[in-house]
PDB file of C-alpha atoms in Angstrom:
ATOM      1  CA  UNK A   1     -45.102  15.411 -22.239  1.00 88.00           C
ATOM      2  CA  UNK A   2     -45.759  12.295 -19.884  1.00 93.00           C
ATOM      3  CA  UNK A   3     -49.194  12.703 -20.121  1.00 94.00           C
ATOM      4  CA  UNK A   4     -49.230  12.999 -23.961  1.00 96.00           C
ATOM      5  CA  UNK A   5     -46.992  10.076 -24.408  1.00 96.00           C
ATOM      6  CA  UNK A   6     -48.844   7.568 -22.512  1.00 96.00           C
ATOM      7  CA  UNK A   7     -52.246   9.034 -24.208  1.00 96.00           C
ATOM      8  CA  UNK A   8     -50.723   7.855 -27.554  1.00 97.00           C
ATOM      9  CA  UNK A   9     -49.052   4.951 -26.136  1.00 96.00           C
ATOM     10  CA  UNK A  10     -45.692   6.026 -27.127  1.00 97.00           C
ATOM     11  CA  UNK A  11     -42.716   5.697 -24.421  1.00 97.00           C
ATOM     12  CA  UNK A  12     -39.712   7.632 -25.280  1.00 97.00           C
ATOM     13  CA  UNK A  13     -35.861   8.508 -25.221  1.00 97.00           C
ATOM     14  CA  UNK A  14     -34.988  11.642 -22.685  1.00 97.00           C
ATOM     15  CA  UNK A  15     -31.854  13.188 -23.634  1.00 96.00           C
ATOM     16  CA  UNK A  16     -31.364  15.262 -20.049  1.00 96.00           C
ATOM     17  CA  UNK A  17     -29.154  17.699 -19.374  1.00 96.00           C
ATOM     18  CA  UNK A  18     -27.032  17.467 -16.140  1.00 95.00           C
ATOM     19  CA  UNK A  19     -28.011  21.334 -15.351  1.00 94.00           C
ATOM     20  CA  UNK A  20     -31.269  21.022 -16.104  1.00 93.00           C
ATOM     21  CA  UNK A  21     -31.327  18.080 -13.619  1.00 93.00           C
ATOM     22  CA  UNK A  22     -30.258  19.628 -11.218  1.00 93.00           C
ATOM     23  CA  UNK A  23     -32.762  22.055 -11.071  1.00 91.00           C
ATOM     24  CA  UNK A  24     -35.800  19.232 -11.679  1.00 92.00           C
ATOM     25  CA  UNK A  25     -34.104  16.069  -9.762  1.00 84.00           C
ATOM     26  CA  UNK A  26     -37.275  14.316  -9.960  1.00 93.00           C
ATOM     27  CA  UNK A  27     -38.047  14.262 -13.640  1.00 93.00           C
ATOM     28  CA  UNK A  28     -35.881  11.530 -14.381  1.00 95.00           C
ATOM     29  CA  UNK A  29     -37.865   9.727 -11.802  1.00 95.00           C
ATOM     30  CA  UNK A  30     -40.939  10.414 -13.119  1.00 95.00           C
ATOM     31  CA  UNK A  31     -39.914   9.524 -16.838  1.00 96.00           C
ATOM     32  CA  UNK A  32     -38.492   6.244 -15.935  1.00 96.00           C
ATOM     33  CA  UNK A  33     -41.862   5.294 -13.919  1.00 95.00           C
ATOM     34  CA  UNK A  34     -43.791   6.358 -17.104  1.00 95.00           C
ATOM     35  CA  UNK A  35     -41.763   3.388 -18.846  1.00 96.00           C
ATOM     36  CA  UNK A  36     -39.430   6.176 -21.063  1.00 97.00           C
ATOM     37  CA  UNK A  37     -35.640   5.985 -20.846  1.00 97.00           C
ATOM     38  CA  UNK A  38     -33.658   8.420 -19.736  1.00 97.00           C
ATOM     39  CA  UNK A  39     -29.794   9.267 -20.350  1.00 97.00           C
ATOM     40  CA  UNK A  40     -26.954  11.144 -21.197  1.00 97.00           C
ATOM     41  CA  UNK A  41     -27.138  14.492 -22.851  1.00 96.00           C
ATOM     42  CA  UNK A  42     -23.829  15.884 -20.883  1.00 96.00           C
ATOM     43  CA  UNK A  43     -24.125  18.554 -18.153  1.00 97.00           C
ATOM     44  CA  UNK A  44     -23.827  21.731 -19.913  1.00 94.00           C
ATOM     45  CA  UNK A  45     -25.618  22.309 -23.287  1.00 93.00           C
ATOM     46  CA  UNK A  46     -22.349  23.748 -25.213  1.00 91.00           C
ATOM     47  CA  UNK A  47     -20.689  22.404 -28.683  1.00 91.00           C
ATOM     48  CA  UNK A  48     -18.068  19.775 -27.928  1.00 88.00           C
ATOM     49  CA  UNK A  49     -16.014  21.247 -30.649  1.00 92.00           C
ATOM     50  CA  UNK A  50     -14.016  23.540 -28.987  1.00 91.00           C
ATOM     51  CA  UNK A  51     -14.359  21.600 -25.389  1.00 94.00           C
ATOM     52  CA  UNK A  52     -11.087  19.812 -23.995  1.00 95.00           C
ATOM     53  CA  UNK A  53     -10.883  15.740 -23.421  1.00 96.00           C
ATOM     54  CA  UNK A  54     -10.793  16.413 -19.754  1.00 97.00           C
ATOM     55  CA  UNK A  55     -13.739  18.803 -19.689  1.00 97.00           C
ATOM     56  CA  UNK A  56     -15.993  16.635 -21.494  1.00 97.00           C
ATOM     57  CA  UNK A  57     -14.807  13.657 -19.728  1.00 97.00           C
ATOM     58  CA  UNK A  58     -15.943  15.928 -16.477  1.00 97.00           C
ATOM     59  CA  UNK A  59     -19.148  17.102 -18.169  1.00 97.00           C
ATOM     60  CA  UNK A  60     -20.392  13.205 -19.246  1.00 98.00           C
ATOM     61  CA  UNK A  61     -19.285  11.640 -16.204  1.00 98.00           C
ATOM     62  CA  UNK A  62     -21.140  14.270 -14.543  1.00 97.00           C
ATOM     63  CA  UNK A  63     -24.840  13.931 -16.186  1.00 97.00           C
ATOM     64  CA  UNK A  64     -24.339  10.257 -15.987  1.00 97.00           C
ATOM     65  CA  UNK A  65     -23.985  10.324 -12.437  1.00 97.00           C
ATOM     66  CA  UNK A  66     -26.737  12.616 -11.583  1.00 96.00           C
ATOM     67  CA  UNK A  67     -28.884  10.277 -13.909  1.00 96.00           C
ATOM     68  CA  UNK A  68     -27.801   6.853 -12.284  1.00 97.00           C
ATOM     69  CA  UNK A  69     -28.354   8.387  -8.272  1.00 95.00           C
ATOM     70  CA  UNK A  70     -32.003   9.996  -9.970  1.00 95.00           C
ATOM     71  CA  UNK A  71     -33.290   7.129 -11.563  1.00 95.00           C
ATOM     72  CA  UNK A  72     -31.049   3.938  -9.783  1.00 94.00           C
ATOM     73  CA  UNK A  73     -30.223   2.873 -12.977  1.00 93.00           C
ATOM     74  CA  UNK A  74     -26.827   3.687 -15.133  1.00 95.00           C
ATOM     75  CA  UNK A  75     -27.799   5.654 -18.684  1.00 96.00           C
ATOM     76  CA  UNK A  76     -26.796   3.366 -22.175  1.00 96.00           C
ATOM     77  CA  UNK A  77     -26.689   6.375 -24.447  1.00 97.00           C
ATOM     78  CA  UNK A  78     -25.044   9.882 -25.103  1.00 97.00           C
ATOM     79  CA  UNK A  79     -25.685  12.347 -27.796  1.00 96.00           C
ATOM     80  CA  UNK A  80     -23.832  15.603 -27.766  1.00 96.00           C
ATOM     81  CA  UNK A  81     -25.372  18.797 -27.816  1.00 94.00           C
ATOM     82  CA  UNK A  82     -26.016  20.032 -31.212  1.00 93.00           C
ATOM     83  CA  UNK A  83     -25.066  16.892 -32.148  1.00 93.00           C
ATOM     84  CA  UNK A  84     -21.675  17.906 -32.733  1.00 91.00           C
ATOM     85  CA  UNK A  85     -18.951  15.357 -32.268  1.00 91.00           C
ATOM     86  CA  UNK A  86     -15.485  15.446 -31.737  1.00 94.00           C
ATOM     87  CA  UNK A  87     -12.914  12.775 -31.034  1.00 95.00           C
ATOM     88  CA  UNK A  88     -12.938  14.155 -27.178  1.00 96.00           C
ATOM     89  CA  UNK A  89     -16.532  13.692 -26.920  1.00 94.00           C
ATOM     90  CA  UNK A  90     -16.156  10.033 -28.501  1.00 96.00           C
ATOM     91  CA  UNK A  91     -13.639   9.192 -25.927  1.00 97.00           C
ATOM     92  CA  UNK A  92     -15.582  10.860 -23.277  1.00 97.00           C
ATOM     93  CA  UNK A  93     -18.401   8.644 -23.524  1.00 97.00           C
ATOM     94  CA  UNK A  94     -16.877   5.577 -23.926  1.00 97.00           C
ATOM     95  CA  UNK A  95     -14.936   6.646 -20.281  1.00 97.00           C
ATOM     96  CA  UNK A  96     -18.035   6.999 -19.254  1.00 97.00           C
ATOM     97  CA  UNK A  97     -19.285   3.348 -20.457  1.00 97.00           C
ATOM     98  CA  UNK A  98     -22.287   5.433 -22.932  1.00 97.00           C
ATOM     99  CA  UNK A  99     -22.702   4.827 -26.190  1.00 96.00           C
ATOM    100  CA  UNK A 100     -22.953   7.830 -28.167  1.00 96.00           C
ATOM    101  CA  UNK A 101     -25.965   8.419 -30.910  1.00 95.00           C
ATOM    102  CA  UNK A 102     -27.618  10.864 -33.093  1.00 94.00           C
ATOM    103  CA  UNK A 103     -30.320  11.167 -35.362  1.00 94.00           C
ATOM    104  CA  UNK A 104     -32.095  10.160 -38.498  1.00 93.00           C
ATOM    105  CA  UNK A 105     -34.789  12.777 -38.401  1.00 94.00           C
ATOM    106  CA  UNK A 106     -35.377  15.955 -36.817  1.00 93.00           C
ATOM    107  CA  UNK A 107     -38.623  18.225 -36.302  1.00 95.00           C
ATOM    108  CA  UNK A 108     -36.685  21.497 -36.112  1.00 95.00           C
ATOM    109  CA  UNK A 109     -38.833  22.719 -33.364  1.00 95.00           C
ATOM    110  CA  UNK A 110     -36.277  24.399 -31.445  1.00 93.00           C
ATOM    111  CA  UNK A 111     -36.633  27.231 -33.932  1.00 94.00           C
ATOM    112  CA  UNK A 112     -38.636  30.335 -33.321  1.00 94.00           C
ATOM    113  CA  UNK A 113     -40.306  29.847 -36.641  1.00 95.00           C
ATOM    114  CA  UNK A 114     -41.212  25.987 -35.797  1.00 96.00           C
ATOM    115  CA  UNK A 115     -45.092  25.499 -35.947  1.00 97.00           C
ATOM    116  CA  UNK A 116     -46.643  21.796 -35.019  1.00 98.00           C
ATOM    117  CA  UNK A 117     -47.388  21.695 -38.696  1.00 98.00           C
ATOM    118  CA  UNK A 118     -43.613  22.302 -39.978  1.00 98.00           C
ATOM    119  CA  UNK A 119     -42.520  20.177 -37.008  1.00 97.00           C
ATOM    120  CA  UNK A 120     -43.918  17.134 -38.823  1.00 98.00           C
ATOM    121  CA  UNK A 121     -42.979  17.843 -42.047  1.00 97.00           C
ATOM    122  CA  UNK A 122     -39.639  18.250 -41.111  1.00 97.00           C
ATOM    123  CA  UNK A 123     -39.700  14.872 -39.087  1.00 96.00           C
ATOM    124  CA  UNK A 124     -41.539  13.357 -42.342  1.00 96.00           C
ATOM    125  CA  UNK A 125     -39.056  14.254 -44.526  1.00 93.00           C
ATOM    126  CA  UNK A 126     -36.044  12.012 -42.850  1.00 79.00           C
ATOM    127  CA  UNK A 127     -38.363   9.499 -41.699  1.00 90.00           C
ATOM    128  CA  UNK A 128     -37.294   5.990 -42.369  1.00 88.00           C
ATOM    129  CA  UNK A 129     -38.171   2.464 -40.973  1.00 87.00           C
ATOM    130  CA  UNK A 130     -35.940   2.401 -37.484  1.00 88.00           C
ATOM    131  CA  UNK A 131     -35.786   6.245 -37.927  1.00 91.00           C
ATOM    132  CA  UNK A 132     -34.402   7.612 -34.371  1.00 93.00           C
ATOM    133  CA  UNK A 133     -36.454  10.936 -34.357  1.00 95.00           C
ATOM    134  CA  UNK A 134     -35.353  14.228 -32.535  1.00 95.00           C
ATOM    135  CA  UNK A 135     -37.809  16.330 -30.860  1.00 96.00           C
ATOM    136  CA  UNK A 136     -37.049  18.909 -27.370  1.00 93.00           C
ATOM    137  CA  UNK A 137     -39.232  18.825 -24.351  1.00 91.00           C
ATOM    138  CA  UNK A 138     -37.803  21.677 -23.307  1.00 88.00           C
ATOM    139  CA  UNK A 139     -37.087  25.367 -24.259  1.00 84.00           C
ATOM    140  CA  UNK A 140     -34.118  25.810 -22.467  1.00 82.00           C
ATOM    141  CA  UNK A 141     -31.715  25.784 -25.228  1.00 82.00           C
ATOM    142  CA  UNK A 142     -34.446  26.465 -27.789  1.00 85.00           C
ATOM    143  CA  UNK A 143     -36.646  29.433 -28.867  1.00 87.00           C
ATOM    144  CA  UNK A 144     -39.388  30.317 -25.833  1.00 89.00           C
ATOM    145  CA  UNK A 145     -42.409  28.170 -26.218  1.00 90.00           C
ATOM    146  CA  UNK A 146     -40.703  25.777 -28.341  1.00 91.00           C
ATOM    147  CA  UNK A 147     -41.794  22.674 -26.304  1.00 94.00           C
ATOM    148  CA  UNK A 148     -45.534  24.058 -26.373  1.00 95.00           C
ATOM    149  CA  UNK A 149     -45.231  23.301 -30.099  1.00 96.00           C
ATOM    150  CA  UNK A 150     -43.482  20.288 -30.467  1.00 96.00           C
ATOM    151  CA  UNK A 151     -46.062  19.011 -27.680  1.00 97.00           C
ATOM    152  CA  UNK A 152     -48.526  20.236 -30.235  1.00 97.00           C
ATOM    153  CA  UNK A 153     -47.258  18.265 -33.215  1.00 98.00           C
ATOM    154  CA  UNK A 154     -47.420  14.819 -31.206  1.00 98.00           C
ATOM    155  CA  UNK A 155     -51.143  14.177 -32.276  1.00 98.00           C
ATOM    156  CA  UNK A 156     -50.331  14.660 -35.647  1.00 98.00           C
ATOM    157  CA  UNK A 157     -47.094  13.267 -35.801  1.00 97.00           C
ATOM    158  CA  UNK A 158     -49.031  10.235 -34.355  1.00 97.00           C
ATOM    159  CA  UNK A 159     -51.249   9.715 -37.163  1.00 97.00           C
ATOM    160  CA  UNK A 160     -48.696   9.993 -39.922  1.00 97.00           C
ATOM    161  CA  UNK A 161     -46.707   7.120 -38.369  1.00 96.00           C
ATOM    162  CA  UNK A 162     -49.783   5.395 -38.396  1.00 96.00           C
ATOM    163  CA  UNK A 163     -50.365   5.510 -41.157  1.00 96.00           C
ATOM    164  CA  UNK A 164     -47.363   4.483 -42.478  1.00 94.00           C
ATOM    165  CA  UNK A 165     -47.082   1.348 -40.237  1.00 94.00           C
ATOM    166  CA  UNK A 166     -44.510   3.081 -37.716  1.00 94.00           C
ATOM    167  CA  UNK A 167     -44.337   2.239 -34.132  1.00 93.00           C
ATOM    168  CA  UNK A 168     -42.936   4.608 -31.990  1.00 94.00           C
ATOM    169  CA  UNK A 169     -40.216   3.207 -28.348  1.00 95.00           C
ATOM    170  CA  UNK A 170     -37.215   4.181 -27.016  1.00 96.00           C
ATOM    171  CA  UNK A 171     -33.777   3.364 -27.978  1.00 94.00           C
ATOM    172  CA  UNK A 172     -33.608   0.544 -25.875  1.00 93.00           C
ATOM    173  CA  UNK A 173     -36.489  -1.170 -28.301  1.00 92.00           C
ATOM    174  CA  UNK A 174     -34.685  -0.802 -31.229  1.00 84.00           C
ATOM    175  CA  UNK A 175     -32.791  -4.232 -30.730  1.00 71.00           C
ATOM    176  CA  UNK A 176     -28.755  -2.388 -30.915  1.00 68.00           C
ATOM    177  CA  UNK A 177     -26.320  -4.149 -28.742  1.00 56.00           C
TER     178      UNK A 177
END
């Protein structure tokens, strides 16, 4: 994905998962040297409907942690897994100093029926002016070879903001206090 951003000239939002850090401690590292932004995405990827205030507030703390001793730097943002929110996770990440976001569009690629070509029209369909648009790097909460996919809707996805007059940053860019 790296490679593929900085070939379009895009930099990006990583939404990393504690675990999955764990497993990859440098990735953060190398994201944050290719000028993307990394933060908060909790530790486990589980619904924080049914999840306790003091298991979230563990779970949050936790990712932001393993993000601020990866990268040297401490996260802005939080979005829960499947974007599900709950008073607890609210509370969580405001303990935790993050601010918590979501999305305006999504690409559905974490589907086993997601193709590069759905991916974008999906995306297309919610796109707005200061759109914040969801896409996985990963498929380890997503059908196998998701990533491959959404990888291969970049190019394309590329040329229809383009063409519409969209530039593509991280969060940070998007001038929120």
């Amino acid at each position: 994905f790296i490679a593929e951003l900085d070939r379009l000239g895009w930099t990006a939002t990583f939404f990393l998962l504690g675990s999955q850090l764990r497993s990859a401690p440098g990735v953060a590292a190398d994201l944050v040297a290719a000028g993307d932004e990394v933060v908060d995405h909790g530790d486990r990827h589980d619904s924080h409907l049914w999840r306790t205030l003091p298991d979230l507030r563990r779970d949050v703390r936790q990712a932001r942690d393993l993000l601020i001793d990866a990268t040297g730097s401490t996260p802005r943002w939080f979005r829960p897994p499947y974007g599900t929110l709950s008073t607890p996770s609210l509370l969580a990440a405001r303990w935790a100093g993050l601010r918590t976001v979501l999305w305006t569009a999504w690409g559905r690629d974490w589907r086993p029926s997601a193709t590069p070509g759905s991916i974008v029209a999906d995306l297309l369909r919610g796109l707005t002016p200061g759109a914040t648009l969801l896409l996985h790097d990963s498929d380890c909460t997503s059908a196998p070879g998701s990533w491959q996919r959404t990888l291969a809707a970049l190019p394309a996805l590329a040329e229809a903001l383009d063409a519409r007059g969209l530039h593509v940053g991280p969060l940070r860019d998007h001038g929120i206090a």
